[in-house]
Amino acid sequence: MAAVVAFQDLRRPAVFALQTLAVAACYYTAGRLGLLRQLVVEHAVVTPIWPPTGVAVACLLLFGLRTWPGIALGALVVVMSISSLQPAVIGTLVGNTAAPVCAYYLLRKAGFRTDLARLRDGFALVFLGAFTATLISATVGAGLLVLTGKLASDGFWVVWSAWWAGDAMGVLIVTPVLLVLYEARGRLRTPRWKEAVGLALAALLVVSFASRSDVSMLFLVYPLLIWAALRFQLAGSMLCALFASVMATVAATDEVGPFARMTRIEVMIKLQAFNGTMALTALLLSAVIIEQLNTRRSVEQACQELVEVLEHLTAGEKPQVAPPRDADDRL
């Protein structure tokens, strides 16, 4: 018995270390992907979408607060890969770690559920996880650039808004995709695989055309989002939104298609407006549809139980009534 206890005591630090390294590796990989596409605003390099913030929030929601050392380690490795370690860099690391942790606490306080099966969960992720918590990293990052003299004070708000939008887009687009993939692990079913393939091909063609056409045709993405949300709920809509966002970001950084002949600030504003509205549409529309489907299933189950009770009463038997369930659990 003592040997088992000793083994468990040794196992816990090993599991924690492996989990920390795994989270750090995911954060670093997402950071390198985010750095592939950059915009220069007021002589400061910003990323239109910063995926590591979305990865960090998803890890915290799925595995708990114990993953924060992995987030901090991953942020450190990302920064060290592009610059040297300086006092200002440490402040940026604190901000990049504190923002996801703050999002985690806010979402837990709001009763957030990772299946995103309720509209309230969608609103919580948007307004608490994406829009509110990321204020910390943007304020700390842009503020340190001003304090260290790397950014003029009059350029603070432009860089701050770009930093905040990039982190917020990471939470809006990346976090839901990771939560959906985690929930679907081991039970992936494709009863409508032909329609799924058709949707994927349509998204490939439409998004590629819309993001490269000189005529502003980005609005063509929204019918695809509606189709994906109606037929495949959150998994379909968020994967479609992720693909459209990546393609739009590539076009924006290349300054082609609807982003041609525009200043860097105009490119940033147009891209973030498109990514933001698209992510909001996909996330909230899917949440509404899932909530309605769950409500319908609950009503159908209640009707079935009522039919069974009436059949028992008609036969003169004592009905077997199922214990009442909280309405929140049904949704």
Short mmCIF file of C-alpha atoms in Angstrom, two decimals, residues 189-197 230-233:
data_model
loop_
_atom_site.label_atom_id
_atom_site.label_comp_id
_atom_site.label_asym_id
_atom_site.label_seq_id
_atom_site.Cartn_x
_atom_site.Cartn_y
_atom_site.Cartn_z
CA ARG A 189 -20.00 10.75 -36.64
CA THR A 190 -20.75 11.97 -40.14
CA PRO A 191 -24.31 10.93 -41.01
CA ARG A 192 -24.41 13.74 -43.57
CA TRP A 193 -20.91 13.30 -44.91
CA LYS A 194 -21.95 14.03 -48.50
CA GLU A 195 -23.40 17.36 -47.46
CA ALA A 196 -20.31 18.04 -45.36
CA VAL A 197 -18.07 17.46 -48.37
CA LEU A 230 -28.12 25.11 -39.54
CA ARG A 231 -26.85 21.70 -40.63
CA PHE A 232 -23.71 21.11 -38.55
CA GLN A 233 -24.15 23.54 -35.65
#
